[in-house]
């Protein structure tokens, strides 16, 4: 029996999104409360029905403070932070609590509000020496430029392919009412924009922004009491880098080579779900920049290294293609509030898998979806959802 | 060239033939950089000092087209006035790949696989007026290192 025909244990019965963008004067917690209310309304639940919650944020130490807005019900509320994979970790923790039978209904919430410009931090907090920051090496964008440049060298990926990925993101954003960047851009405009970290130009990058997303999860056995269109969370796996992986924020790399943490997270997620990459019908991948989307397609097993040029040129990853990727415009068109970004991916998968994505709906309602997160200093999360 | 090293224990300095200071694990033999207390491969704390080779080849590179935020503090060889500059990973044979600033290259000349060697370059003038220096890699073999690093310093 195929994995996705097995009895599921965790269901998603509601999703809510506070659109990502810039909201001067509006706090992350206020956006979080709005996303939580939307997810609860979607599930037909009230906040006192929720047994437990998990919150994730980079900027807000205690996302559980949202209870001041949504109600002080005394529920257990755990805060997690795991870089760009925060939402994956939050979702994993919630799924585990349900599988253990500890609770039946939970809310997973992500919220953030970042300053403009590339992320910065104290290098010593990432096990990097101070000189690494002083020398301007403590930059994620520079790592991504180096990683895709080597990947292009090894696998023949072209600048045109990178431009096509970014153009697709803006095209999808243009038809997504919730997107931050809603103006379509041509490949020429993308290639002609300022070179930030060769081969990645300004319009190939996402930017940090603000927003929130929430997901209501429950024991799959009771899902139909709340939703006639539950989506099942078949697996969610997080991994950190192994010795030998070429990773962000590392002053040196070993000569021996092992796959990136996304590869290992994806393998484990497929195995736990009993689903293979050939079954995936829609994917939301971490497109911190266009190069990352290209590499992550292969890292999660959706194609072989080097096949991306042909697939992307043929439109395979567009909304009407054989394997739609980042149908809501991804990080490039939505920006990245770190704590919320992965739950936006889940929101988009669920919306598509329920056939409710409007102008950006994938023509054949997908039944198997994959979401992938990757970030500093080498953390990854992969989730697999089915109907 | 004179000047204070940007950090202690990072490279041998002052020296005509500077070398990066890494570690070698007594348990698994892995070479690491910078030197840490524990081995990143096996976790052993039997790590001893190992001076890294001065020559390698360029494994990958990128340009830096915007000035990084703090704690970046370069002003001499690279800085807000000299954008874009170049950064890469240099493979030291038999040891590891080191991330570093690249000097003496342009968008036209830089190429994966090109030979590179370690140099020490001017970095900034500190609050007390002392020149601070740091490490970088420049094209070519280490035999030319003394002349090259002098040239880079003079031209910076
Ligand atoms: Zn060791």
PDB file of C-alpha atoms in Angstrom, chain A residues 123 129-138, chain B residues 6 71-74 123-124 132:
ATOM      1  CA  UNK A 123      29.193  35.990  14.445  1.00  0.00           C
ATOM      2  CA  UNK A 129      35.190  34.094  15.164  1.00  0.00           C
ATOM      3  CA  UNK A 130      34.894  37.887  15.452  1.00  0.00           C
ATOM      4  CA  UNK A 131      37.332  38.474  12.570  1.00  0.00           C
ATOM      5  CA  UNK A 132      34.940  36.600  10.283  1.00  0.00           C
ATOM      6  CA  UNK A 133      32.347  39.329  10.814  1.00  0.00           C
ATOM      7  CA  UNK A 134      34.892  42.165  10.727  1.00  0.00           C
ATOM      8  CA  UNK A 135      36.089  40.908   7.331  1.00  0.00           C
ATOM      9  CA  UNK A 136      32.558  41.027   5.889  1.00  0.00           C
ATOM     10  CA  UNK A 137      32.403  37.244   5.497  1.00  0.00           C
ATOM     11  CA  UNK A 138      29.495  36.742   7.908  1.00  0.00           C
TER      12      UNK A 138
ATOM     13  CA  UNK B   6      43.240  41.425  12.825  1.00  0.00           C
ATOM     14  CA  UNK B  71      30.676  44.213  12.471  1.00  0.00           C
ATOM     15  CA  UNK B  72      32.351  44.614   9.018  1.00  0.00           C
ATOM     16  CA  UNK B  73      35.008  47.312   9.443  1.00  0.00           C
ATOM     17  CA  UNK B  74      37.281  47.190   6.389  1.00  0.00           C
ATOM     18  CA  UNK B 123      42.672  46.125   6.489  1.00  0.00           C
ATOM     19  CA  UNK B 124      41.992  49.325   8.443  1.00  0.00           C
ATOM     20  CA  UNK B 132      45.556  46.454  11.065  1.00  0.00           C
TER      21      UNK B 132
END
